[in-house]
Amino acid sequence: MVSVPAARRDISIEFSQRNVLPIIFPPGKAVKPNVETTVYNELLKGLQAKADEEGIDMKNMKEETLSMKVNVHAECTLLAYHLQHPEIDPYHYFGGSKLSCHGCSTFFSSFNLVAKSFGLSQFFTKGCHSKIYLRWPCPSLLSEAQQIRLRSKDLSLDTEVRKRMIAVLGTELATYVDELCVVVDAPSPPLSDSTAASGDSRESQKEGRERLRALLGM
């Protein structure tokens, strides 16, 4: 029995219109200015809701930056440990008591896509519950000595895994933003004399926003 030490990393989340708008609305993407602002505010509310849920105080953010020191999730810690100790021949499946979160699941799938090109075996977990956590740090998979040995020109395992993650998460974010734009830019239906009809319209809009937030676990 080997006790695998916990890994801790610093993470920083920058959230301001200056940083966020060029990402969610890249150059060439036509969108109304009022829609940009509304979508940004919706994302900010989603971030605030996630922070409240995880007990993170965003009131003390400095210059719209949220910084934390957090633990690397267990399955990512195990993956890094086994890659850094190749003398161990593990079973390539981590069956924890819980399913992996969205971040860990994306990390493992991204690693598995590039593992073969580095002469490494794939690893798997028992599934994903798709929940997103703000306290999710991206681990470093290899020791410094291993990185130097495996590096080929500008190619490194950590860099390639993160590129894959950015591509996947970027696509998910773009889909979420596009659907949110449709909701916030949709014309309001004409008011009805019926109180019930008016109530249905407001409820439909509310349900639409809730469904969109659920796409990313917000």
GROMACS .gro file of C-alpha atoms in nm:
model
  218
    1MET     CA    1   0.000   0.000   0.000
    2VAL     CA    2   0.145   0.336  -0.107
    3SER     CA    3   0.017   0.670   0.019
    4VAL     CA    4   0.006   0.917  -0.269
    5PRO     CA    5   0.073   1.271  -0.143
    6ALA     CA    6  -0.178   1.543  -0.219
    7ALA     CA    7  -0.083   1.805  -0.475
    8ARG     CA    8  -0.171   2.172  -0.436
    9ARG     CA    9  -0.160   2.443  -0.701
   10ASP     CA   10  -0.237   2.811  -0.730
   11ILE     CA   11  -0.516   2.909  -0.968
   12SER     CA   12  -0.633   3.250  -1.078
   13ILE     CA   13  -0.963   3.341  -1.245
   14GLU     CA   14  -0.976   3.678  -1.423
   15PHE     CA   15  -1.325   3.804  -1.498
   16SER     CA   16  -1.375   4.143  -1.658
   17GLN     CA   17  -1.533   4.265  -1.980
   18ARG     CA   18  -1.183   4.348  -2.110
   19ASN     CA   19  -1.072   3.986  -2.066
   20VAL     CA   20  -1.394   3.794  -2.128
   21LEU     CA   21  -1.564   3.966  -2.424
   22PRO     CA   22  -1.281   3.898  -2.677
   23ILE     CA   23  -1.304   3.529  -2.584
   24ILE     CA   24  -1.680   3.481  -2.602
   25PHE     CA   25  -1.722   3.722  -2.895
   26PRO     CA   26  -1.408   3.685  -3.111
   27PRO     CA   27  -1.338   3.928  -3.397
   28GLY     CA   28  -1.578   3.879  -3.685
   29LYS     CA   29  -1.862   3.751  -3.470
   30ALA     CA   30  -2.155   3.986  -3.533
   31VAL     CA   31  -2.355   4.060  -3.219
   32LYS     CA   32  -2.546   4.358  -3.088
   33PRO     CA   33  -2.371   4.562  -2.815
   34ASN     CA   34  -2.665   4.524  -2.577
   35VAL     CA   35  -2.651   4.145  -2.627
   36GLU     CA   36  -2.278   4.143  -2.545
   37THR     CA   37  -2.342   4.319  -2.216
   38THR     CA   38  -2.640   4.102  -2.126
   39VAL     CA   39  -2.454   3.777  -2.201
   40TYR     CA   40  -2.153   3.896  -2.001
   41ASN     CA   41  -2.377   3.981  -1.705
   42GLU     CA   42  -2.542   3.638  -1.728
   43LEU     CA   43  -2.200   3.472  -1.720
   44LEU     CA   44  -2.098   3.688  -1.424
   45LYS     CA   45  -2.415   3.589  -1.238
   46GLY     CA   46  -2.339   3.225  -1.314
   47LEU     CA   47  -1.986   3.264  -1.178
   48GLN     CA   48  -2.119   3.434  -0.865
   49ALA     CA   49  -2.372   3.153  -0.814
   50LYS     CA   50  -2.097   2.890  -0.848
   51ALA     CA   51  -1.876   3.081  -0.606
   52ASP     CA   52  -2.158   3.104  -0.351
   53GLU     CA   53  -2.229   2.733  -0.392
   54GLU     CA   54  -1.865   2.647  -0.323
   55GLY     CA   55  -1.834   2.893  -0.035
   56ILE     CA   56  -1.596   3.123  -0.225
   57ASP     CA   57  -1.613   3.492  -0.132
   58MET     CA   58  -1.594   3.700  -0.449
   59LYS     CA   59  -1.640   4.028  -0.262
   60ASN     CA   60  -1.268   4.035  -0.184
   61MET     CA   61  -1.158   3.997  -0.546
   62LYS     CA   62  -0.872   4.229  -0.639
   63GLU     CA   63  -0.900   4.387  -0.984
   64GLU     CA   64  -1.163   4.129  -1.082
   65THR     CA   65  -0.921   3.842  -1.019
   66LEU     CA   66  -1.009   3.548  -0.797
   67SER     CA   67  -0.697   3.368  -0.670
   68MET     CA   68  -0.691   3.047  -0.465
   69LYS     CA   69  -0.457   2.765  -0.360
   70VAL     CA   70  -0.645   2.438  -0.401
   71ASN     CA   71  -0.592   2.062  -0.408
   72VAL     CA   72  -0.558   1.879  -0.737
   73HIS     CA   73  -0.848   1.631  -0.766
   74ALA     CA   74  -0.773   1.273  -0.662
   75GLU     CA   75  -0.784   1.098  -1.001
   76CYS     CA   76  -0.559   1.363  -1.159
   77THR     CA   77  -0.316   1.327  -0.868
   78LEU     CA   78  -0.308   0.950  -0.921
   79LEU     CA   79  -0.251   0.990  -1.295
   80ALA     CA   80   0.041   1.227  -1.236
   81TYR     CA   81   0.186   0.996  -0.968
   82HIS     CA   82   0.188   0.691  -1.196
   83LEU     CA   83   0.334   0.885  -1.488
   84GLN     CA   84   0.610   1.011  -1.259
   85HIS     CA   85   0.675   0.657  -1.125
   86PRO     CA   86   0.691   0.439  -1.440
   87GLU     CA   87   0.848   0.156  -1.242
   88ILE     CA   88   0.500   0.085  -1.104
   89ASP     CA   89   0.275  -0.121  -1.329
   90PRO     CA   90  -0.075  -0.005  -1.228
   91TYR     CA   91  -0.417  -0.109  -1.347
   92HIS     CA   92  -0.511   0.172  -1.585
   93TYR     CA   93  -0.852   0.236  -1.431
   94PHE     CA   94  -0.925   0.457  -1.130
   95GLY     CA   95  -1.248   0.352  -0.958
   96GLY     CA   96  -1.313   0.613  -0.692
   97SER     CA   97  -1.618   0.638  -0.469
   98LYS     CA   98  -1.752   0.920  -0.688
   99LEU     CA   99  -1.773   0.986  -1.060
  100SER     CA  100  -1.525   1.235  -1.203
  101CYS     CA  101  -1.621   1.600  -1.236
  102HIS     CA  102  -1.636   1.780  -1.570
  103GLY     CA  103  -1.281   1.913  -1.536
  104CYS     CA  104  -1.126   1.573  -1.454
  105SER     CA  105  -1.323   1.398  -1.727
  106THR     CA  106  -1.208   1.653  -1.986
  107PHE     CA  107  -0.851   1.627  -1.858
  108PHE     CA  108  -0.844   1.246  -1.888
  109SER     CA  109  -0.999   1.244  -2.236
  110SER     CA  110  -0.750   1.511  -2.347
  111PHE     CA  111  -0.460   1.311  -2.203
  112ASN     CA  112  -0.578   0.993  -2.373
  113LEU     CA  113  -0.586   1.170  -2.710
  114VAL     CA  114  -0.215   1.256  -2.692
  115ALA     CA  115  -0.079   0.971  -2.476
  116LYS     CA  116   0.020   0.746  -2.767
  117SER     CA  117   0.231   1.019  -2.931
  118PHE     CA  118   0.439   1.030  -2.610
  119GLY     CA  119   0.465   0.651  -2.582
  120LEU     CA  120   0.230   0.646  -2.282
  121SER     CA  121  -0.068   0.428  -2.199
  122GLN     CA  122  -0.419   0.561  -2.161
  123PHE     CA  123  -0.593   0.582  -1.822
  124PHE     CA  124  -0.964   0.582  -1.744
  125THR     CA  125  -1.208   0.662  -1.465
  126LYS     CA  126  -1.548   0.506  -1.402
  127GLY     CA  127  -1.748   0.797  -1.546
  128CYS     CA  128  -1.841   1.163  -1.514
  129HIS     CA  129  -2.115   1.346  -1.325
  130SER     CA  130  -2.048   1.659  -1.539
  131LYS     CA  131  -2.049   1.905  -1.250
  132ILE     CA  132  -1.813   2.203  -1.282
  133TYR     CA  133  -1.602   2.327  -0.990
  134LEU     CA  134  -1.419   2.659  -0.964
  135ARG     CA  135  -1.169   2.489  -0.734
  136TRP     CA  136  -1.023   2.278  -1.014
  137PRO     CA  137  -0.650   2.322  -1.082
  138CYS     CA  138  -0.487   2.177  -1.392
  139PRO     CA  139  -0.214   1.940  -1.271
  140SER     CA  140   0.138   1.898  -1.402
  141LEU     CA  141   0.164   1.537  -1.515
  142LEU     CA  142   0.539   1.486  -1.530
  143SER     CA  143   0.837   1.572  -1.316
  144GLU     CA  144   1.077   1.836  -1.445
  145ALA     CA  145   1.331   1.570  -1.543
  146GLN     CA  146   1.068   1.375  -1.738
  147GLN     CA  147   0.951   1.687  -1.918
  148ILE     CA  148   1.307   1.758  -2.035
  149ARG     CA  149   1.354   1.399  -2.150
  150LEU     CA  150   1.023   1.379  -2.339
  151ARG     CA  151   1.027   1.730  -2.483
  152SER     CA  152   1.071   1.745  -2.860
  153LYS     CA  153   1.123   2.099  -2.988
  154ASP     CA  154   0.821   2.288  -2.849
  155LEU     CA  155   0.624   1.972  -2.771
  156SER     CA  156   0.553   1.879  -2.410
  157LEU     CA  157   0.290   1.652  -2.256
  158ASP     CA  158   0.139   1.917  -2.027
  159THR     CA  159   0.121   2.169  -2.311
  160GLU     CA  160  -0.047   1.927  -2.551
  161VAL     CA  161  -0.302   1.808  -2.293
  162ARG     CA  162  -0.394   2.167  -2.211
  163LYS     CA  163  -0.428   2.254  -2.580
  164ARG     CA  164  -0.678   1.970  -2.616
  165MET     CA  165  -0.866   2.085  -2.307
  166ILE     CA  166  -0.885   2.445  -2.433
  167ALA     CA  167  -1.023   2.323  -2.766
  168VAL     CA  168  -1.294   2.112  -2.599
  169LEU     CA  169  -1.392   2.371  -2.339
  170GLY     CA  170  -1.380   2.649  -2.598
  171THR     CA  171  -1.630   2.463  -2.816
  172GLU     CA  172  -1.860   2.405  -2.518
  173LEU     CA  173  -1.839   2.771  -2.418
  174ALA     CA  174  -1.910   2.888  -2.773
  175THR     CA  175  -2.220   2.667  -2.789
  176TYR     CA  176  -2.339   2.796  -2.453
  177VAL     CA  177  -2.285   3.161  -2.553
  178ASP     CA  178  -2.459   3.114  -2.889
  179GLU     CA  179  -2.767   2.966  -2.722
  180LEU     CA  180  -2.763   3.235  -2.456
  181CYS     CA  181  -2.749   3.502  -2.729
  182VAL     CA  182  -3.063   3.355  -2.885
  183VAL     CA  183  -3.244   3.375  -2.552
  184VAL     CA  184  -3.144   3.731  -2.460
  185ASP     CA  185  -3.194   3.866  -2.815
  186ALA     CA  186  -3.531   3.701  -2.871
  187PRO     CA  187  -3.813   3.956  -2.927
  188SER     CA  188  -4.053   3.986  -2.637
  189PRO     CA  189  -4.402   3.854  -2.721
  190PRO     CA  190  -4.682   4.114  -2.726
  191LEU     CA  191  -4.847   4.169  -2.392
  192SER     CA  192  -5.180   3.997  -2.347
  193ASP     CA  193  -5.479   4.102  -2.146
  194SER     CA  194  -5.458   3.762  -1.988
  195THR     CA  195  -5.255   3.760  -1.668
  196ALA     CA  196  -5.198   3.389  -1.715
  197ALA     CA  197  -5.053   3.441  -2.065
  198SER     CA  198  -4.818   3.710  -1.936
  199GLY     CA  199  -4.707   3.480  -1.658
  200ASP     CA  200  -4.642   3.197  -1.904
  201SER     CA  201  -4.414   3.424  -2.109
  202ARG     CA  202  -4.201   3.519  -1.810
  203GLU     CA  203  -4.184   3.159  -1.693
  204SER     CA  204  -4.076   3.040  -2.039
  205GLN     CA  205  -3.789   3.291  -2.044
  206LYS     CA  206  -3.683   3.190  -1.694
  207GLU     CA  207  -3.685   2.821  -1.782
  208GLY     CA  208  -3.481   2.894  -2.094
  209ARG     CA  209  -3.209   3.066  -1.894
  210GLU     CA  210  -3.207   2.786  -1.635
  211ARG     CA  211  -3.166   2.526  -1.910
  212LEU     CA  212  -2.873   2.715  -2.059
  213ARG     CA  213  -2.701   2.752  -1.723
  214ALA     CA  214  -2.741   2.376  -1.672
  215LEU     CA  215  -2.540   2.310  -1.988
  216LEU     CA  216  -2.223   2.408  -1.802
  217GLY     CA  217  -2.340   2.317  -1.454
  218MET     CA  218  -2.395   2.680  -1.358
   0.00000   0.00000   0.00000
